XYZ file of C-alpha atoms in Angstrom:
609
model
C 86.862 101.024 95.001
C 87.487 99.607 98.458
C 89.873 96.619 98.765
C 86.936 94.366 99.864
C 85.030 95.368 96.760
C 88.017 94.577 94.552
C 88.487 91.208 96.176
C 84.801 90.390 95.608
C 85.087 91.527 91.999
C 88.118 89.375 91.264
C 86.519 86.348 92.957
C 83.855 86.356 90.282
C 85.727 84.054 87.975
C 86.019 81.534 90.787
C 82.277 81.703 91.367
C 81.695 81.124 87.683
C 83.972 78.113 87.754
C 82.040 76.683 90.699
C 78.804 77.178 88.707
C 80.329 75.427 85.660
C 81.546 72.582 87.824
C 78.073 72.074 89.265
C 76.589 71.947 85.779
C 79.205 69.488 84.532
C 78.630 67.182 87.508
C 74.867 67.185 86.811
C 75.575 66.332 83.159
C 78.017 63.582 84.079
C 75.469 61.974 86.388
C 73.102 61.362 83.465
C 75.452 61.259 80.485
C 76.170 58.019 78.616
C 79.725 56.652 79.174
C 81.676 55.755 76.058
C 83.449 52.467 76.574
C 85.736 52.829 73.569
C 87.186 56.312 74.116
C 87.490 56.080 77.865
C 85.900 59.413 78.669
C 82.398 60.754 79.379
C 80.678 62.490 76.535
C 78.311 65.320 77.462
C 75.151 65.050 75.365
C 74.974 67.685 72.635
C 71.802 69.433 71.499
C 70.885 66.575 69.176
C 70.501 64.304 72.199
C 67.867 66.415 73.793
C 69.858 68.885 75.854
C 68.387 72.193 74.790
C 71.046 74.874 74.379
C 74.004 72.538 75.014
C 77.104 73.217 72.933
C 79.661 71.525 75.196
C 81.594 68.311 74.763
C 83.998 67.376 77.574
C 86.803 65.019 76.770
C 88.963 63.606 79.574
C 92.143 61.712 78.711
C 94.183 59.922 81.374
C 97.781 59.653 80.119
C 100.240 57.458 81.968
C 103.527 57.474 80.134
C 106.632 58.646 82.117
C 108.538 58.901 78.856
C 106.071 61.417 77.343
C 107.431 64.954 77.436
C 105.662 66.587 74.552
C 102.255 66.388 72.996
C 99.945 68.474 70.806
C 96.497 69.746 71.880
C 94.150 71.082 69.287
C 90.681 72.673 69.564
C 88.450 72.234 66.483
C 85.397 74.419 66.269
C 83.185 72.750 63.661
C 81.487 69.426 63.165
C 80.052 67.749 66.241
C 80.874 64.304 64.876
C 83.718 62.923 66.944
C 85.448 60.897 64.281
C 85.378 63.783 61.807
C 86.766 66.152 64.458
C 89.607 63.794 65.349
C 90.532 63.324 61.679
C 90.571 67.048 61.092
C 92.707 67.513 64.212
C 95.118 64.819 63.072
C 95.510 66.447 59.627
C 96.035 69.871 61.187
C 98.658 68.690 63.645
C 100.659 66.387 61.419
C 100.603 68.463 58.300
C 99.733 72.120 58.778
C 100.912 72.768 62.363
C 104.195 70.992 62.352
C 105.117 72.350 59.001
C 104.377 75.934 60.072
C 106.072 75.434 63.482
C 109.215 73.981 61.941
C 109.385 76.781 59.390
C 109.075 79.553 61.949
C 111.426 77.830 64.375
C 114.156 77.605 61.771
C 113.616 81.258 60.770
C 113.811 82.330 64.458
C 117.066 80.352 64.964
C 118.681 81.751 61.873
C 117.669 85.385 62.581
C 118.667 85.282 66.228
C 122.042 83.786 65.341
C 122.520 86.377 62.613
C 121.605 89.300 64.886
C 123.242 88.198 68.071
C 125.778 85.570 67.035
C 125.623 84.362 70.570
C 127.757 81.253 70.450
C 129.036 78.344 68.346
C 127.897 75.966 71.115
C 124.360 74.692 70.454
C 123.373 74.615 74.159
C 124.628 78.186 74.704
C 122.706 79.263 71.581
C 119.524 77.759 73.082
C 120.256 79.756 76.256
C 120.586 83.016 74.295
C 117.439 82.265 72.361
C 115.613 81.529 75.608
C 116.684 84.891 77.001
C 115.518 86.690 73.890
C 112.235 84.772 73.639
C 111.486 85.281 77.290
C 111.660 89.094 77.168
C 109.626 89.150 73.900
C 107.091 86.765 75.404
C 106.702 89.071 78.384
C 105.271 91.865 76.306
C 101.607 92.685 76.861
C 98.885 95.264 76.590
C 97.127 97.018 79.472
C 94.357 99.556 79.814
C 93.425 101.482 82.937
C 94.031 104.483 85.121
C 96.925 105.474 87.342
C 96.057 106.520 90.897
C 98.067 109.583 91.929
C 98.610 111.255 95.247
C 96.787 114.590 95.402
C 98.980 117.649 95.248
C 96.658 119.634 97.528
C 95.671 116.895 100.005
C 98.626 114.668 101.063
C 96.265 111.948 102.275
C 94.011 112.130 99.206
C 94.258 110.585 95.762
C 93.072 111.356 92.255
C 92.462 108.924 89.398
C 93.955 109.860 86.055
C 92.240 109.280 82.759
C 92.202 105.771 81.404
C 95.091 104.994 79.031
C 96.511 102.069 77.068
C 100.017 100.709 77.469
C 102.021 98.325 75.354
C 105.103 97.163 77.316
C 107.278 94.307 78.480
C 107.301 93.290 82.172
C 110.075 92.309 84.540
C 108.514 89.047 85.751
C 105.074 87.767 84.683
C 104.225 85.908 87.908
C 105.397 88.575 90.369
C 105.640 91.916 88.539
C 103.135 91.677 85.667
C 103.046 95.421 84.848
C 105.179 98.132 83.379
C 108.033 99.707 85.318
C 109.694 102.767 83.818
C 113.384 102.098 84.440
C 113.011 98.369 83.821
C 111.432 99.046 80.457
C 114.418 100.959 79.182
C 116.601 97.912 79.709
C 113.918 95.636 78.157
C 113.850 97.751 75.051
C 117.618 97.586 74.584
C 117.004 93.944 73.845
C 113.804 94.304 71.890
C 115.186 97.082 69.703
C 118.009 94.747 68.591
C 115.416 92.194 67.481
C 112.796 94.525 65.943
C 113.072 98.314 66.299
C 109.453 98.676 65.200
C 108.293 97.013 68.384
C 110.424 99.428 70.441
C 109.039 102.453 68.582
C 105.517 101.185 69.460
C 106.445 100.656 73.117
C 108.142 104.037 73.486
C 105.144 105.766 71.834
C 102.838 104.221 74.405
C 105.048 105.147 77.360
C 105.563 108.752 76.309
C 101.804 109.126 75.812
C 101.640 108.636 79.588
C 103.579 111.902 80.143
C 101.673 114.535 82.110
C 101.524 118.173 81.096
C 104.502 119.072 83.305
C 106.672 116.297 81.916
C 106.238 113.734 84.690
C 105.790 110.003 83.846
C 104.564 107.676 86.609
C 107.326 105.173 87.380
C 105.014 102.189 87.928
C 102.117 101.496 85.657
C 99.395 99.895 87.851
C 96.611 100.127 85.241
C 93.226 98.688 86.082
C 91.645 96.887 88.983
C 93.316 93.573 88.294
C 96.801 95.199 88.412
C 95.898 97.056 91.635
C 95.048 93.787 93.373
C 98.667 92.651 92.772
C 100.211 95.646 94.532
C 100.423 96.412 98.293
C 97.952 99.182 98.990
C 100.637 101.637 100.238
C 102.417 101.490 96.884
C 99.469 101.983 94.577
C 99.241 105.751 94.539
C 102.033 107.403 92.567
C 103.649 110.668 93.763
C 103.987 113.477 91.209
C 107.389 114.575 92.570
C 108.982 111.151 92.399
C 111.231 110.246 89.454
C 112.769 107.002 88.143
C 115.997 106.505 86.204
C 115.376 107.748 82.630
C 116.677 104.574 80.925
C 114.660 105.379 77.772
C 117.498 107.686 76.824
C 119.707 104.646 76.439
C 117.193 103.151 74.055
C 116.893 106.360 72.006
C 120.719 106.414 71.750
C 120.629 102.795 70.459
C 117.924 103.598 67.836
C 119.929 106.579 66.757
C 123.101 104.471 66.440
C 121.213 101.864 64.442
C 119.985 104.600 62.074
C 123.483 105.989 61.636
C 125.052 102.603 61.071
C 122.513 101.565 58.446
C 122.511 105.097 56.957
C 118.720 105.014 57.020
C 116.043 107.624 57.832
C 113.360 105.019 58.551
C 112.971 106.138 62.159
C 113.484 109.877 61.443
C 109.735 110.859 61.564
C 109.398 109.105 64.949
C 112.537 110.672 66.316
C 111.538 114.094 65.101
C 108.317 113.828 67.079
C 110.178 112.448 70.067
C 112.752 115.184 70.401
C 110.507 117.806 71.957
C 109.027 115.136 74.268
C 112.512 114.175 75.506
C 113.365 117.848 76.096
C 110.184 118.273 78.133
C 110.934 115.140 80.136
C 114.493 116.320 80.766
C 113.085 119.746 81.857
C 110.907 118.042 84.470
C 113.898 116.276 85.966
C 115.966 119.435 85.892
C 113.347 121.590 87.583
C 111.876 119.125 90.084
C 114.805 117.035 91.326
C 117.250 119.660 92.599
C 117.993 119.956 96.317
C 116.974 123.058 98.207
C 120.441 124.525 97.933
C 120.388 124.082 94.117
C 123.658 122.058 94.066
C 123.458 118.799 92.139
C 120.346 116.591 91.956
C 118.532 114.195 94.289
C 115.918 111.418 94.214
C 112.860 112.663 96.028
C 110.647 110.475 98.221
C 112.864 109.396 101.089
C 110.892 109.284 104.370
C 112.654 109.182 107.738
C 109.425 107.718 109.221
C 109.278 104.685 106.941
C 110.516 102.412 109.787
C 113.593 101.240 107.883
C 117.173 101.037 108.973
C 118.055 103.512 106.215
C 115.182 105.376 104.597
C 114.345 103.808 101.203
C 115.042 105.555 97.968
C 112.495 103.777 95.786
C 112.535 106.414 93.073
C 116.244 105.648 92.329
C 115.433 102.036 91.429
C 118.090 100.961 93.986
C 115.460 100.679 96.765
C 117.467 99.958 99.932
C 120.930 101.022 98.734
C 122.243 103.053 101.710
C 122.031 106.841 101.293
C 122.552 109.623 103.842
C 121.606 108.517 107.329
C 119.276 111.521 107.790
C 116.937 112.370 104.839
C 116.933 116.116 104.133
C 116.076 118.391 101.246
C 119.731 118.968 100.589
C 120.957 115.517 99.549
C 123.031 115.062 96.387
C 122.719 111.717 94.625
C 125.492 110.796 92.257
C 123.477 108.438 90.152
C 120.791 111.070 89.490
C 123.345 113.610 88.258
C 124.923 110.954 86.020
C 121.589 109.941 84.467
C 120.825 113.614 83.619
C 124.323 114.192 82.166
C 123.884 111.166 79.950
C 120.353 112.177 79.008
C 121.544 115.618 77.965
C 124.237 114.006 75.789
C 121.661 111.794 73.996
C 119.418 114.832 73.292
C 122.451 116.708 71.886
C 123.354 113.711 69.599
C 119.749 113.318 68.419
C 119.251 117.075 67.792
C 122.525 117.176 65.804
C 121.426 114.212 63.649
C 118.014 115.792 63.026
C 119.582 119.165 62.115
C 118.061 120.914 65.078
C 121.031 123.190 65.585
C 119.680 125.332 68.484
C 118.706 122.295 70.564
C 122.007 120.633 69.738
C 124.016 123.617 71.004
C 121.914 123.991 74.136
C 122.132 120.326 75.141
C 125.699 119.931 74.205
C 126.446 122.667 76.754
C 124.132 121.050 79.329
C 125.825 117.720 78.846
C 129.249 119.175 79.427
C 128.236 121.307 82.378
C 126.464 118.448 84.162
C 129.369 116.075 83.627
C 131.698 118.774 84.929
C 129.828 118.740 88.255
C 130.526 115.083 89.009
C 134.015 115.485 90.396
C 133.523 118.746 92.373
C 130.254 117.542 93.973
C 130.889 113.866 94.391
C 134.619 112.984 94.454
C 135.844 112.318 97.960
C 139.546 113.025 97.690
C 140.263 111.586 101.152
C 138.696 108.221 100.288
C 139.615 108.391 96.593
C 136.006 107.416 95.570
C 132.750 108.844 94.278
C 130.018 109.162 96.868
C 126.605 110.696 97.557
C 126.510 113.792 99.828
C 124.027 114.406 102.650
C 123.406 114.876 106.379
C 125.231 111.778 107.404
C 127.269 109.922 110.040
C 130.001 107.561 108.886
C 130.833 106.497 112.462
C 127.469 105.426 113.895
C 126.549 102.010 115.301
C 123.674 99.546 114.971
C 121.678 98.907 118.135
C 118.641 96.736 118.931
C 115.358 98.423 119.645
C 112.080 96.893 120.916
C 108.987 97.567 118.852
C 106.035 98.863 120.896
C 102.477 99.997 120.176
C 101.548 103.644 120.865
C 98.162 105.177 120.310
C 96.538 108.646 120.079
C 93.719 107.964 122.565
C 91.165 107.815 119.737
C 91.876 104.313 118.413
C 94.678 105.202 116.095
C 97.935 103.320 116.645
C 101.515 103.233 115.347
C 104.465 100.934 115.914
C 107.539 102.579 117.338
C 111.050 101.254 117.914
C 112.178 102.256 121.404
C 115.371 101.965 123.434
C 114.740 99.118 125.934
C 117.023 100.851 128.461
C 114.664 103.855 128.709
C 111.069 104.294 129.782
C 108.931 103.447 126.657
C 106.202 105.953 127.733
C 108.604 108.818 127.043
C 109.472 107.541 123.565
C 106.041 107.478 121.930
C 105.674 110.258 119.393
C 103.611 113.389 120.133
C 101.034 112.313 117.551
C 100.526 109.000 119.441
C 101.714 109.733 123.035
C 100.104 106.731 124.853
C 102.298 103.620 125.315
C 100.184 100.449 125.070
C 102.369 97.343 124.958
C 105.496 95.778 123.368
C 104.946 93.608 120.350
C 105.873 89.898 120.194
C 107.956 88.248 117.575
C 105.694 85.188 117.259
C 108.364 82.940 118.796
C 107.816 83.814 122.497
C 110.135 86.844 122.469
C 109.862 90.587 121.868
C 109.877 91.943 118.337
C 113.181 93.766 117.828
C 114.422 96.058 115.124
C 117.944 97.326 114.413
C 118.390 101.104 114.430
C 121.328 103.082 113.225
C 122.501 105.413 116.015
C 124.348 108.225 114.299
C 127.357 109.963 115.810
C 128.820 113.265 114.699
C 126.149 113.812 112.079
C 126.968 116.611 109.592
C 126.794 117.498 105.886
C 129.440 115.179 104.362
C 130.103 112.401 101.862
C 128.138 109.167 102.356
C 131.081 106.741 102.378
C 129.635 103.596 100.863
C 131.320 101.911 97.859
C 128.967 100.214 95.421
C 126.987 100.505 92.247
C 126.340 104.199 92.820
C 130.094 104.876 92.946
C 130.545 103.406 89.499
C 127.950 105.448 87.612
C 130.434 107.989 86.158
C 132.249 105.056 84.568
C 129.183 103.046 83.678
C 127.506 105.895 81.846
C 130.801 106.868 80.156
C 130.928 110.323 81.631
C 134.615 110.402 82.608
C 137.365 111.338 80.154
C 139.496 108.319 79.096
C 142.451 109.851 80.965
C 140.439 110.905 84.063
C 142.602 110.467 87.156
C 139.574 109.050 89.088
C 139.149 106.069 86.731
C 141.857 103.823 88.242
C 140.230 104.029 91.705
C 136.930 102.760 90.208
C 138.747 99.927 88.468
C 140.478 99.057 91.739
C 137.170 98.893 93.669
C 135.538 96.925 90.862
C 138.232 94.206 90.879
C 138.833 93.958 94.620
C 137.172 90.787 96.068
C 136.836 92.640 99.438
C 134.967 95.435 97.642
C 132.834 94.495 94.617
C 134.464 91.710 92.630
C 133.102 88.107 92.714
C 133.415 85.099 90.407
C 129.826 85.682 89.339
C 129.692 89.400 88.714
C 130.109 92.605 90.710
C 128.163 92.866 93.945
C 125.918 95.815 94.646
C 127.780 97.129 97.649
C 131.212 96.571 99.151
C 131.797 93.789 101.656
C 133.476 96.456 103.764
C 130.229 98.516 104.029
C 128.451 98.350 107.379
C 125.207 97.797 105.341
C 126.523 94.786 103.423
C 123.943 91.985 103.659
C 122.148 93.853 106.478
C 118.320 93.739 106.648
C 116.575 97.078 106.333
C 113.789 95.849 108.648
C 112.855 92.560 110.282
C 112.198 90.053 107.471
C 113.200 92.656 104.850
C 116.058 90.763 103.135
C 118.937 92.771 101.675
C 118.008 93.835 98.178
C 120.732 96.164 96.810
C 123.119 95.372 99.650
C 125.351 92.668 98.190
C 123.360 90.680 95.590
C 124.392 90.774 91.915
C 121.982 92.532 89.537
C 122.217 91.914 85.799
C 121.112 95.297 84.580
C 124.039 96.923 86.440
C 126.378 94.228 85.109
C 125.289 95.336 81.668
C 125.977 99.030 82.475
C 129.364 98.174 83.960
C 130.276 96.098 80.932
C 129.050 98.888 78.667
C 131.354 101.414 80.471
C 134.354 99.005 80.460
C 133.791 98.208 76.798
C 133.823 101.936 76.042
C 137.059 102.682 77.911
C 138.572 99.423 76.649
C 138.069 100.577 73.059
C 138.952 104.213 73.558
C 142.539 105.354 73.423
C 143.818 106.349 76.832
C 146.157 105.297 79.647
C 143.661 102.853 81.152
C 142.492 101.252 77.841
C 144.293 97.957 78.228
C 143.278 97.469 81.856
C 139.627 98.327 81.157
C 139.538 95.814 78.316
C 141.073 93.089 80.489
C 138.525 93.636 83.246
C 135.733 93.795 80.651
C 136.657 90.393 79.235
C 136.894 88.767 82.690
C 133.658 90.263 83.969
C 131.730 89.421 80.798
C 132.934 85.819 80.969
C 132.006 85.448 84.634
C 128.502 86.885 84.310
C 127.563 84.844 81.190
C 129.042 81.656 82.581
C 127.131 81.967 85.849
C 123.793 82.850 84.277
C 124.197 79.935 81.864
C 125.155 77.572 84.756
C 122.158 78.603 86.835
C 119.799 78.399 83.844
C 120.986 74.882 83.052
C 120.330 73.902 86.653
C 116.983 75.637 87.223
C 115.697 76.533 83.731
C 115.149 80.127 84.958
C 116.651 83.558 84.774
C 116.379 85.154 88.258
C 115.787 88.604 89.726
C 119.226 88.729 91.326
C 122.140 86.418 92.041
C 123.958 85.579 95.250
C 127.392 87.270 95.595
C 128.637 84.274 97.640
C 127.409 81.317 95.604
C 126.191 82.785 92.276
C 122.770 81.084 92.830
C 119.610 82.695 91.534
C 117.481 84.500 94.107
C 114.037 86.015 94.651
C 111.569 86.370 91.744
C 111.754 83.907 88.801
C 111.361 83.565 85.932
C 112.780 87.094 85.793
C 112.714 87.542 82.047
C 113.108 91.316 82.120
C 116.538 92.905 82.441
C 118.171 89.583 83.323
C 117.652 88.803 79.620
C 120.324 91.437 78.912
C 122.690 88.489 79.002
C 121.890 87.999 75.274
C 123.352 91.441 74.566
C 126.413 90.581 76.704
C 126.865 87.399 74.683
C 126.753 89.338 71.373
C 128.807 92.261 72.871
C 126.064 94.682 71.891
C 126.775 97.753 73.999
């Protein structure tokens, strides 16, 4: 359906409301006014209005001290006094009794499961975080639009499917996101594993025959209207971090701890599905030279300072300056190594010996690649690898319009020192005009001018560098571990009073826009899902015998305290959890209420890793 058609379709409720309003106004013009109640009463059928079943009550309440009230809808007798009496009985006896009972049960159970704090206000904060992610769960039905494998410009519509899932943020992102959902279900599974089993079942039903799962679930016309058109169609070759393996690991640990086989039938059915999913990653996400793994989907023509890597989940986190088919992304390799380990553990518990042996070997071999492929001995840090320049500069470019002579146009950033006519692309060779910035000047865009570009390490320190530690893939005595702990605790690198920032202050991309008006996303701000992964890794090394155990535990305790304290402080001030937090002030930023993975704070409070 064309965008105009969708807009017309979703304006239908507004048209209906206008129609209802017109009818109500006509009723009010001729309806008797009730002097006692202070509101107009629309005449019911007994007063001669054929087909009328509507009574409109309007209360004007002026009481600045009133913060809470009950509103009840009674479907039954048309007699006003009888309805009000029934409502009063329901509210003051049935409703309040039931509400109080369930509220006490919720408080007791959440405190038993999470044991968040002895402080009443902090307990309310933990209960808010839990309630918010549970309240964000919903049900969708519709079709995914996919890019055609045979026609790059065409799309195909998949069959209509249902989905039960949580969402990151109901006002801004009211749909399912694959890697977000793994973090959501870490929380939900702690509250009620049955809900998580249901959610995972829905998500894995979305898997295609080759093992691919669309990373963003834009199901149905209403969902499509909330997404920019260029992001609607999903690409079959693009992945997303497989965070569901973290959830499967947690369910498995719960089953082992309780010595129960309750989830065994589900996990038995899930094992071959997980193996198939892993196989899709393994076969589709390797670079052309077969060394390591990469996130596909980077486009050098996307007009960004550094081509986006949306499939990684870390959208604008800087990767190699020149996208090529031979990039190696450290976080992708780490996710697959962790996934193989989870499949090994699950197969072992289920008694599937062949799968356990196979994936035990895969887990070890993938983890063994991390140092040879990604450890930069000169810089003493883990990095991506690609066609890259570490010594380039950022220069201003003027944005101009070029066309193809047939009405098709593109915007191109050109060097203002050179003739713009010679800088239009071959596809659109005709220079038209420079674009304005809306303030009387020329629209400008920064461009990274690479020098000495070659296949090398991409020397940025940030969240990606920490993945071997965060996903517990290094041995407790690994000689690389101290360097990660140094970067994590250095205020000039990643450490802040509010959490660890997404990229080092020393990086040339720190707090740098990726395009005009495109605020830094994973270039400095603090993200709570990565705080959780960092704490999970530190907790592991802090409780595992080794030369860095004491230091890991000390950092864990400080980081955990900082993150919880800041989220609680901002929540007290704003009543929201936020999408990200400033690395300079700790303030909440961007989408809110972000009751998705920011609710992981409840697991940090209970030390559930």
